[in-house]
Amino acid sequence: MKLEVNRHANTSIAQQLEAGIRAWIKAHGAGGGRRLPSIRRLAATHHISRNAVIEAYERLVAAGLVRSRPGSGFYVADNAASFTSQPAVNNALQEVTNGLWGLFNANEHALKLGCGWLPSDWREGDDLTHAIRSVARKSRPGIFEYSTPHGSQLLRGLIQERLRPLAITADAQQIVMTGGGSHSLDLLVRMLLEPGDVVFVESPGYYNLFGLLHLQRIRVVGVPRLADGPDIERLEAMLVQHRPKLFYINSVFHNPTGSTLTPAVAHRVLQLAEQYDFQIIEDDIYADFQHTPTTRLAALDGLRRVFYLGSFSKSLSSSLRVGFIASPPPQVQPLVDIKMLTSISASRFAEQVVTTLLQNGSYRKLTERLRTKLSSQMAIALTMLKGAGWEIYTEPAGGMFVWAKPPAATSPQQLSELANRWDVMLSPGHLFFADHQATPWLRLNVAYMQDPRAKAFIDAASLKRPEGRIN
Amino acid sequence: MKLEVNRHANTSIAQQLEAGIRAWIKAHGAGGGRRLPSIRRLAATHHISRNAVIEAYERLVAAGLVRSRPGSGFYVADNAASFTSQPAVNNALQEVTNGLWGLFNANEHALKLGCGWLPSDWREGDDLTHAIRSVARKSRPGIFEYSTPHGSQLLRGLIQERLRPLAITADAQQIVMTGGGSHSLDLLVRMLLEPGDVVFVESPGYYNLFGLLHLQRIRVVGVPRLADGPDIERLEAMLVQHRPKLFYINSVFHNPTGSTLTPAVAHRVLQLAEQYDFQIIEDDIYADFQHTPTTRLAALDGLRRVFYLGSFSKSLSSSLRVGFIASPPPQVQPLVDIKMLTSISASRFAEQVVTTLLQNGSYRKLTERLRTKLSSQMAIALTMLKGAGWEIYTEPAGGMFVWAKPPAATSPQQLSELANRWDVMLSPGHLFFADHQATPWLRLNVAYMQDPRAKAFIDAASLKRPEGRIN
């Protein structure tokens, strides 16, 4: 058995081996019983570590294709045939999710230059640890009980206060706590949409949402995202052609371009929403990275057509899973109902920890420091990229993301090989486009650009002739 | 304005007022501008607290039907007409969820005799607090980072070990961490089912599931639950008529009857699953309340057709939101994909806290003590119920639930009035039937039966002629 192994592919060696053996079984031995090469032999033939082979075999055993006989080796399982072709749902999902979770599975030493969260060493542990210990010490309901269906009343009141400086007047009764931004999106999609409905998204935009919409059989149409928000001219033209029920917009420090909605575009979007009768999800999960508030759709609209999404995952902790929806009043109860039916409340503990940090002022101070740090890191990143000749889509006023393109005609494949060489993990650019078009643009997270590997990768990708593949 | 207020209804006074004023606005003043009675006047006219009136007005203001003019009072909002009739999705959901979340919103002094979780004062805080503080102190990733897509590898290995005594051989790779039992169900329903599919449920059975299936437009068919598991004769007859894709079974300490699946019934169910080609969800979230393991479907089947669900919400903490699915191998990745698309991983913090308690042995000791306590409380409860002449559906061998019926011909309405008199909260019996048939049967949680109000309610409901309505 000779398998193809590419040390610089996006998938791990073990995954490649697994796929190779799976294909081999399908072609040669799906009848079962056939003996497979030993760990030692596969490792030697392919010049790879034995651990990679062990991992591949473990996956195949778990998947039911291979069985292991202790002391004897690995054999094709008797019923392997039924597993080599996966069910339809898998294939559909695979198309949506292929390669999406690499960054979540990355080893701790890889530089997650393409990821959507802050590095652990940027996070400030003391206040959070203190709040966690305080809730654990003081609140029996906090550590034991389900939260209420809407989520903590106290926390919702504090969020109401936090929305005031953004000129969003939401009553606490309009705020529903969720398990983070993606959970909020899922609840809204389930409440507002039917299979076959059309949803406008920004393109480039938040790729996880595209997958979610495909899962729900929603038709996804991408509206180009410019430096000041969605492309209004294109939006108008597209509205003549399509009748979306919903438009999803990332207003501030847009993922992936880092751009921020201007008041004029916000106003125009809302006019069009009125005229063509669609609702809007304003995803504002990067709000707390912003120094001086800019115009929010939810502020102009008064939460009539706009559902406003916030989260503490980006600023405070991704582990706690706390986000919220500020909703038009008639949709509050349906959102709560769907939330309860599908997950029975969120974590009371996590809600109380966030409440503690909002109440004692730590959260305010912590986000102030984060903003300052991000601003200075953004400046450094832009200088570095410009110095290396990269094109910058728009210069973000803050946040984590810059959307940039290397100067040389580098293929996505070449970029990924270069990244692998420096143990840098990217989010492939095509994922951010609703139609998954190939692109040389990359989302870079400036919080990771202090690491010398970032500069090495950026500089290498700037060479006119990047080195060829190593295979 | 004279509204009907029933002090002994299932809904709060404030909710009744809100509904009354809503109806009044719809009938009289939806044009807007009309002044509504003052808080003082409404409270005096109806002999209710001003707080109840304030709450009702707050809800109506939040809902956009009423506006408040400081210093002047409450007025019908100008656009009230558009809010008095709620959108269709609300109505459909309301049918499913009406009155479901009362127990989650109950005030802390009410006796939650009908609820599905242990009282706070049964929970043991020290070990959990210790584990929380330890994770907070030791693990920066634990407090900050997203978990991995499958969930903690270490925790999944520990769960694999815990399944061994149940004779369930699941590889850690087959285990997917979730945000609790309901979240597990939601992921499975989304992966396995299409709108219009038929699902068999147990009747009586877990009502939240019925709502979830209706939300997903699945056709729900109830199979009677007997003392030894689903009624096999009826199941066979129903299989001739329907072609379910899935059968949901609560194997141990069934909710609500407290009964446990016997090996013979388990075997027969699996035979029928083979013959009629359906999959099975074995919901075993009460597993850790069981002293001596009994037969699991997942053990007989080897996780080929059976998805096995476990949770730490019932035994350890409902606040942390940690559960898992042990899945047939081909469905593991699709489950992970749907989980990530809809919520981006579970809480790493919560996973690490559970890991700590499993590793240091506290969880084992804590559940041993819980089992002993539940056993003795079950014996007391059965004696109390039998003493009062209640009929018991089947005597549970453990767990929290007993399914019982008062001896007198008491209507559900009368039972609810009696419960209200002693500040006892019930789960209405009809919710547990797939067709919501009226029933005098009630699910009682034995862990709450130490409280004298439980005995008072049980005795009062045993009187041949319960006192008439108080209205």
PDB file of C-alpha atoms in Angstrom, chain A residues 128-343:
ATOM      1  CA  LEU A 128     -12.239  36.650  35.512  1.00  0.00           C
ATOM      2  CA  THR A 129     -10.739  34.138  37.932  1.00  0.00           C
ATOM      3  CA  HIS A 130     -11.836  36.354  40.780  1.00  0.00           C
ATOM      4  CA  ALA A 131     -15.388  36.578  39.452  1.00  0.00           C
ATOM      5  CA  ILE A 132     -15.571  32.819  38.891  1.00  0.00           C
ATOM      6  CA  ARG A 133     -14.386  32.128  42.422  1.00  0.00           C
ATOM      7  CA  SER A 134     -16.754  34.667  43.846  1.00  0.00           C
ATOM      8  CA  VAL A 135     -19.799  33.163  42.118  1.00  0.00           C
ATOM      9  CA  ALA A 136     -18.682  29.664  43.120  1.00  0.00           C
ATOM     10  CA  ARG A 137     -18.321  30.756  46.735  1.00  0.00           C
ATOM     11  CA  LYS A 138     -21.430  32.863  47.101  1.00  0.00           C
ATOM     12  CA  SER A 139     -24.142  31.450  44.921  1.00  0.00           C
ATOM     13  CA  ARG A 140     -25.594  27.967  45.248  1.00  0.00           C
ATOM     14  CA  PRO A 141     -28.164  28.657  42.515  1.00  0.00           C
ATOM     15  CA  GLY A 142     -25.285  29.946  40.374  1.00  0.00           C
ATOM     16  CA  ILE A 143     -23.428  26.667  40.416  1.00  0.00           C
ATOM     17  CA  PHE A 144     -26.432  24.329  40.405  1.00  0.00           C
ATOM     18  CA  GLU A 145     -29.579  25.639  38.811  1.00  0.00           C
ATOM     19  CA  TYR A 146     -30.911  26.173  35.323  1.00  0.00           C
ATOM     20  CA  SER A 147     -31.062  29.802  34.392  1.00  0.00           C
ATOM     21  CA  THR A 148     -34.453  31.385  33.738  1.00  0.00           C
ATOM     22  CA  PRO A 149     -35.854  31.110  30.213  1.00  0.00           C
ATOM     23  CA  HIS A 150     -34.951  34.703  29.274  1.00  0.00           C
ATOM     24  CA  GLY A 151     -31.670  34.583  31.187  1.00  0.00           C
ATOM     25  CA  SER A 152     -30.614  36.526  34.261  1.00  0.00           C
ATOM     26  CA  GLN A 153     -32.857  39.545  34.821  1.00  0.00           C
ATOM     27  CA  LEU A 154     -30.004  41.414  36.449  1.00  0.00           C
ATOM     28  CA  LEU A 155     -27.628  40.781  33.573  1.00  0.00           C
ATOM     29  CA  ARG A 156     -30.248  41.842  31.028  1.00  0.00           C
ATOM     30  CA  GLY A 157     -30.661  45.106  32.940  1.00  0.00           C
ATOM     31  CA  LEU A 158     -26.909  45.679  32.840  1.00  0.00           C
ATOM     32  CA  ILE A 159     -26.834  44.983  29.106  1.00  0.00           C
ATOM     33  CA  GLN A 160     -29.675  47.462  28.628  1.00  0.00           C
ATOM     34  CA  GLU A 161     -27.414  50.067  30.297  1.00  0.00           C
ATOM     35  CA  ARG A 162     -24.505  49.117  28.069  1.00  0.00           C
ATOM     36  CA  LEU A 163     -26.599  49.618  24.939  1.00  0.00           C
ATOM     37  CA  ARG A 164     -27.503  53.172  25.948  1.00  0.00           C
ATOM     38  CA  PRO A 165     -24.197  54.776  24.822  1.00  0.00           C
ATOM     39  CA  LEU A 166     -24.772  53.146  21.426  1.00  0.00           C
ATOM     40  CA  ALA A 167     -28.139  54.934  21.353  1.00  0.00           C
ATOM     41  CA  ILE A 168     -29.917  51.597  21.310  1.00  0.00           C
ATOM     42  CA  THR A 169     -32.941  51.838  23.565  1.00  0.00           C
ATOM     43  CA  ALA A 170     -33.867  48.296  24.415  1.00  0.00           C
ATOM     44  CA  ASP A 171     -35.906  47.438  27.436  1.00  0.00           C
ATOM     45  CA  ALA A 172     -34.418  44.599  29.502  1.00  0.00           C
ATOM     46  CA  GLN A 173     -37.546  42.632  28.545  1.00  0.00           C
ATOM     47  CA  GLN A 174     -36.388  42.745  24.933  1.00  0.00           C
ATOM     48  CA  ILE A 175     -33.070  41.093  25.728  1.00  0.00           C
ATOM     49  CA  VAL A 176     -32.694  37.319  25.574  1.00  0.00           C
ATOM     50  CA  MET A 177     -29.521  35.669  26.850  1.00  0.00           C
ATOM     51  CA  THR A 178     -27.956  33.002  24.616  1.00  0.00           C
ATOM     52  CA  GLY A 179     -24.938  30.720  24.499  1.00  0.00           C
ATOM     53  CA  GLY A 180     -22.955  33.144  22.297  1.00  0.00           C
ATOM     54  CA  GLY A 181     -23.168  34.772  18.883  1.00  0.00           C
ATOM     55  CA  SER A 182     -23.543  31.578  16.843  1.00  0.00           C
ATOM     56  CA  HIS A 183     -26.273  30.344  19.127  1.00  0.00           C
ATOM     57  CA  SER A 184     -28.065  33.685  18.726  1.00  0.00           C
ATOM     58  CA  LEU A 185     -27.868  33.334  14.949  1.00  0.00           C
ATOM     59  CA  ASP A 186     -29.189  29.806  15.082  1.00  0.00           C
ATOM     60  CA  LEU A 187     -32.194  30.833  17.171  1.00  0.00           C
ATOM     61  CA  LEU A 188     -33.008  33.690  14.808  1.00  0.00           C
ATOM     62  CA  VAL A 189     -32.617  31.583  11.686  1.00  0.00           C
ATOM     63  CA  ARG A 190     -34.942  28.971  13.150  1.00  0.00           C
ATOM     64  CA  MET A 191     -37.514  31.538  14.179  1.00  0.00           C
ATOM     65  CA  LEU A 192     -37.532  33.718  11.087  1.00  0.00           C
ATOM     66  CA  LEU A 193     -36.823  31.449   8.131  1.00  0.00           C
ATOM     67  CA  GLU A 194     -38.277  28.548   6.229  1.00  0.00           C
ATOM     68  CA  PRO A 195     -36.402  26.245   3.857  1.00  0.00           C
ATOM     69  CA  GLY A 196     -36.145  27.929   0.475  1.00  0.00           C
ATOM     70  CA  ASP A 197     -36.193  31.469   1.843  1.00  0.00           C
ATOM     71  CA  VAL A 198     -33.598  33.895   0.545  1.00  0.00           C
ATOM     72  CA  VAL A 199     -31.159  35.543   2.927  1.00  0.00           C
ATOM     73  CA  PHE A 200     -28.709  38.260   1.951  1.00  0.00           C
ATOM     74  CA  VAL A 201     -25.311  38.027   3.564  1.00  0.00           C
ATOM     75  CA  GLU A 202     -22.248  40.159   3.205  1.00  0.00           C
ATOM     76  CA  SER A 203     -19.579  38.781   0.917  1.00  0.00           C
ATOM     77  CA  PRO A 204     -16.918  38.445   2.117  1.00  0.00           C
ATOM     78  CA  GLY A 205     -18.614  37.677   5.402  1.00  0.00           C
ATOM     79  CA  TYR A 206     -18.925  35.346   8.363  1.00  0.00           C
ATOM     80  CA  TYR A 207     -18.458  31.857   6.957  1.00  0.00           C
ATOM     81  CA  ASN A 208     -19.991  29.918   9.781  1.00  0.00           C
ATOM     82  CA  LEU A 209     -23.275  31.636   9.016  1.00  0.00           C
ATOM     83  CA  PHE A 210     -23.158  30.467   5.411  1.00  0.00           C
ATOM     84  CA  GLY A 211     -22.851  26.898   6.646  1.00  0.00           C
ATOM     85  CA  LEU A 212     -25.693  27.367   9.107  1.00  0.00           C
ATOM     86  CA  LEU A 213     -27.965  28.743   6.383  1.00  0.00           C
ATOM     87  CA  HIS A 214     -27.111  25.863   4.052  1.00  0.00           C
ATOM     88  CA  LEU A 215     -27.886  23.443   6.859  1.00  0.00           C
ATOM     89  CA  GLN A 216     -31.328  25.041   7.160  1.00  0.00           C
ATOM     90  CA  ARG A 217     -31.749  24.981   3.357  1.00  0.00           C
ATOM     91  CA  ILE A 218     -31.864  28.722   3.073  1.00  0.00           C
ATOM     92  CA  ARG A 219     -30.784  30.292  -0.211  1.00  0.00           C
ATOM     93  CA  VAL A 220     -27.766  32.468   0.451  1.00  0.00           C
ATOM     94  CA  VAL A 221     -27.079  35.514  -1.718  1.00  0.00           C
ATOM     95  CA  GLY A 222     -23.914  37.519  -1.161  1.00  0.00           C
ATOM     96  CA  VAL A 223     -23.945  41.340  -1.219  1.00  0.00           C
ATOM     97  CA  PRO A 224     -20.468  42.821  -1.668  1.00  0.00           C
ATOM     98  CA  ARG A 225     -19.064  44.412   1.461  1.00  0.00           C
ATOM     99  CA  LEU A 226     -17.285  47.708   0.903  1.00  0.00           C
ATOM    100  CA  ALA A 227     -15.307  49.897   3.274  1.00  0.00           C
ATOM    101  CA  ASP A 228     -18.431  51.724   4.458  1.00  0.00           C
ATOM    102  CA  GLY A 229     -20.812  48.765   4.690  1.00  0.00           C
ATOM    103  CA  PRO A 230     -22.763  46.744   2.159  1.00  0.00           C
ATOM    104  CA  ASP A 231     -22.558  47.953  -1.457  1.00  0.00           C
ATOM    105  CA  ILE A 232     -25.817  49.918  -1.647  1.00  0.00           C
ATOM    106  CA  GLU A 233     -25.964  50.100  -5.427  1.00  0.00           C
ATOM    107  CA  ARG A 234     -25.561  46.378  -5.782  1.00  0.00           C
ATOM    108  CA  LEU A 235     -27.957  45.812  -2.919  1.00  0.00           C
ATOM    109  CA  GLU A 236     -30.677  47.815  -4.703  1.00  0.00           C
ATOM    110  CA  ALA A 237     -30.131  45.938  -7.930  1.00  0.00           C
ATOM    111  CA  MET A 238     -30.221  42.615  -6.118  1.00  0.00           C
ATOM    112  CA  LEU A 239     -33.411  43.527  -4.287  1.00  0.00           C
ATOM    113  CA  VAL A 240     -35.160  43.912  -7.606  1.00  0.00           C
ATOM    114  CA  GLN A 241     -34.143  40.378  -8.447  1.00  0.00           C
ATOM    115  CA  HIS A 242     -34.494  38.622  -5.093  1.00  0.00           C
ATOM    116  CA  ARG A 243     -36.889  39.010  -2.206  1.00  0.00           C
ATOM    117  CA  PRO A 244     -34.825  38.302   0.881  1.00  0.00           C
ATOM    118  CA  LYS A 245     -36.550  37.818   4.195  1.00  0.00           C
ATOM    119  CA  LEU A 246     -33.440  38.803   6.047  1.00  0.00           C
ATOM    120  CA  PHE A 247     -30.166  40.657   5.622  1.00  0.00           C
ATOM    121  CA  TYR A 248     -27.269  39.825   7.925  1.00  0.00           C
ATOM    122  CA  ILE A 249     -24.852  42.667   8.588  1.00  0.00           C
ATOM    123  CA  ASN A 250     -21.725  42.883  10.685  1.00  0.00           C
ATOM    124  CA  SER A 251     -21.749  46.570  11.467  1.00  0.00           C
ATOM    125  CA  VAL A 252     -18.528  47.269  13.363  1.00  0.00           C
ATOM    126  CA  PHE A 253     -15.076  45.799  12.620  1.00  0.00           C
ATOM    127  CA  HIS A 254     -16.651  43.556  10.044  1.00  0.00           C
ATOM    128  CA  ASN A 255     -15.520  39.960   9.792  1.00  0.00           C
ATOM    129  CA  PRO A 256     -13.311  39.601   7.700  1.00  0.00           C
ATOM    130  CA  THR A 257     -12.640  43.088   6.278  1.00  0.00           C
ATOM    131  CA  GLY A 258     -12.439  45.060   9.543  1.00  0.00           C
ATOM    132  CA  SER A 259     -14.580  47.819   8.019  1.00  0.00           C
ATOM    133  CA  THR A 260     -17.311  49.729   9.843  1.00  0.00           C
ATOM    134  CA  LEU A 261     -20.748  50.766   8.677  1.00  0.00           C
ATOM    135  CA  THR A 262     -21.181  54.510   8.056  1.00  0.00           C
ATOM    136  CA  PRO A 263     -24.323  56.391   9.107  1.00  0.00           C
ATOM    137  CA  ALA A 264     -25.297  57.096   5.507  1.00  0.00           C
ATOM    138  CA  VAL A 265     -25.128  53.449   4.485  1.00  0.00           C
ATOM    139  CA  ALA A 266     -26.941  52.381   7.657  1.00  0.00           C
ATOM    140  CA  HIS A 267     -29.759  54.802   6.918  1.00  0.00           C
ATOM    141  CA  ARG A 268     -29.992  53.648   3.304  1.00  0.00           C
ATOM    142  CA  VAL A 269     -30.053  49.981   4.279  1.00  0.00           C
ATOM    143  CA  LEU A 270     -32.961  50.650   6.622  1.00  0.00           C
ATOM    144  CA  GLN A 271     -34.837  52.576   3.943  1.00  0.00           C
ATOM    145  CA  LEU A 272     -34.436  49.637   1.596  1.00  0.00           C
ATOM    146  CA  ALA A 273     -35.513  47.261   4.358  1.00  0.00           C
ATOM    147  CA  GLU A 274     -38.712  49.269   4.675  1.00  0.00           C
ATOM    148  CA  GLN A 275     -39.245  49.440   0.944  1.00  0.00           C
ATOM    149  CA  TYR A 276     -38.568  45.765   0.270  1.00  0.00           C
ATOM    150  CA  ASP A 277     -39.809  44.548   3.616  1.00  0.00           C
ATOM    151  CA  PHE A 278     -36.963  42.490   4.966  1.00  0.00           C
ATOM    152  CA  GLN A 279     -35.640  42.106   8.492  1.00  0.00           C
ATOM    153  CA  ILE A 280     -32.068  42.658   9.583  1.00  0.00           C
ATOM    154  CA  ILE A 281     -29.695  40.885  11.891  1.00  0.00           C
ATOM    155  CA  GLU A 282     -27.099  43.333  13.108  1.00  0.00           C
ATOM    156  CA  ASP A 283     -24.223  41.249  14.402  1.00  0.00           C
ATOM    157  CA  ASP A 284     -22.225  43.475  16.710  1.00  0.00           C
ATOM    158  CA  ILE A 285     -20.117  40.979  18.597  1.00  0.00           C
ATOM    159  CA  TYR A 286     -17.009  43.148  18.226  1.00  0.00           C
ATOM    160  CA  ALA A 287     -18.752  46.196  19.739  1.00  0.00           C
ATOM    161  CA  ASP A 288     -16.642  46.235  22.878  1.00  0.00           C
ATOM    162  CA  PHE A 289     -13.457  46.605  20.830  1.00  0.00           C
ATOM    163  CA  GLN A 290     -14.646  50.050  19.733  1.00  0.00           C
ATOM    164  CA  HIS A 291     -13.392  53.228  21.454  1.00  0.00           C
ATOM    165  CA  THR A 292     -15.972  55.742  20.230  1.00  0.00           C
ATOM    166  CA  PRO A 293     -19.404  54.445  19.269  1.00  0.00           C
ATOM    167  CA  THR A 294     -20.484  54.750  15.652  1.00  0.00           C
ATOM    168  CA  THR A 295     -23.959  54.418  14.185  1.00  0.00           C
ATOM    169  CA  ARG A 296     -25.780  51.150  14.781  1.00  0.00           C
ATOM    170  CA  LEU A 297     -28.692  49.975  12.653  1.00  0.00           C
ATOM    171  CA  ALA A 298     -30.531  49.047  15.842  1.00  0.00           C
ATOM    172  CA  ALA A 299     -30.180  52.640  17.076  1.00  0.00           C
ATOM    173  CA  LEU A 300     -31.666  54.172  13.928  1.00  0.00           C
ATOM    174  CA  ASP A 301     -34.375  51.568  13.653  1.00  0.00           C
ATOM    175  CA  GLY A 302     -35.370  51.395  17.321  1.00  0.00           C
ATOM    176  CA  LEU A 303     -35.346  47.571  17.238  1.00  0.00           C
ATOM    177  CA  ARG A 304     -38.370  47.267  15.005  1.00  0.00           C
ATOM    178  CA  ARG A 305     -36.879  45.440  12.029  1.00  0.00           C
ATOM    179  CA  VAL A 306     -33.465  44.893  13.472  1.00  0.00           C
ATOM    180  CA  PHE A 307     -32.339  42.082  15.756  1.00  0.00           C
ATOM    181  CA  TYR A 308     -29.193  43.182  17.526  1.00  0.00           C
ATOM    182  CA  LEU A 309     -26.585  40.576  18.579  1.00  0.00           C
ATOM    183  CA  GLY A 310     -23.935  40.993  21.220  1.00  0.00           C
ATOM    184  CA  SER A 311     -21.480  38.636  22.862  1.00  0.00           C
ATOM    185  CA  PHE A 312     -18.880  38.389  25.585  1.00  0.00           C
ATOM    186  CA  SER A 313     -16.950  35.660  23.742  1.00  0.00           C
ATOM    187  CA  LYS A 314     -14.581  37.976  21.904  1.00  0.00           C
ATOM    188  CA  SER A 315     -13.829  40.440  24.672  1.00  0.00           C
ATOM    189  CA  LEU A 316     -14.024  38.377  27.850  1.00  0.00           C
ATOM    190  CA  SER A 317     -14.056  34.609  27.363  1.00  0.00           C
ATOM    191  CA  SER A 318     -14.953  32.210  24.584  1.00  0.00           C
ATOM    192  CA  SER A 319     -15.200  29.440  27.126  1.00  0.00           C
ATOM    193  CA  LEU A 320     -18.154  30.800  29.092  1.00  0.00           C
ATOM    194  CA  ARG A 321     -20.553  30.968  26.129  1.00  0.00           C
ATOM    195  CA  VAL A 322     -22.545  34.103  26.891  1.00  0.00           C
ATOM    196  CA  GLY A 323     -24.212  36.256  24.265  1.00  0.00           C
ATOM    197  CA  PHE A 324     -27.532  38.014  23.804  1.00  0.00           C
ATOM    198  CA  ILE A 325     -30.164  39.123  21.328  1.00  0.00           C
ATOM    199  CA  ALA A 326     -31.960  42.458  21.630  1.00  0.00           C
ATOM    200  CA  SER A 327     -35.150  41.739  19.753  1.00  0.00           C
ATOM    201  CA  PRO A 328     -38.236  43.559  18.525  1.00  0.00           C
ATOM    202  CA  PRO A 329     -40.816  42.960  21.286  1.00  0.00           C
ATOM    203  CA  PRO A 330     -43.152  40.581  19.434  1.00  0.00           C
ATOM    204  CA  GLN A 331     -40.338  38.107  18.761  1.00  0.00           C
ATOM    205  CA  VAL A 332     -38.976  37.887  22.290  1.00  0.00           C
ATOM    206  CA  GLN A 333     -41.208  35.090  23.498  1.00  0.00           C
ATOM    207  CA  PRO A 334     -40.808  32.951  20.349  1.00  0.00           C
ATOM    208  CA  LEU A 335     -37.036  33.262  20.679  1.00  0.00           C
ATOM    209  CA  VAL A 336     -37.212  32.169  24.302  1.00  0.00           C
ATOM    210  CA  ASP A 337     -39.468  29.264  23.380  1.00  0.00           C
ATOM    211  CA  ILE A 338     -37.095  28.008  20.706  1.00  0.00           C
ATOM    212  CA  LYS A 339     -34.154  28.446  23.044  1.00  0.00           C
ATOM    213  CA  MET A 340     -35.856  26.407  25.766  1.00  0.00           C
ATOM    214  CA  LEU A 341     -37.065  23.690  23.395  1.00  0.00           C
ATOM    215  CA  THR A 342     -33.613  23.254  21.931  1.00  0.00           C
ATOM    216  CA  SER A 343     -31.301  23.685  24.911  1.00  0.00           C
TER     217      SER A 343
END
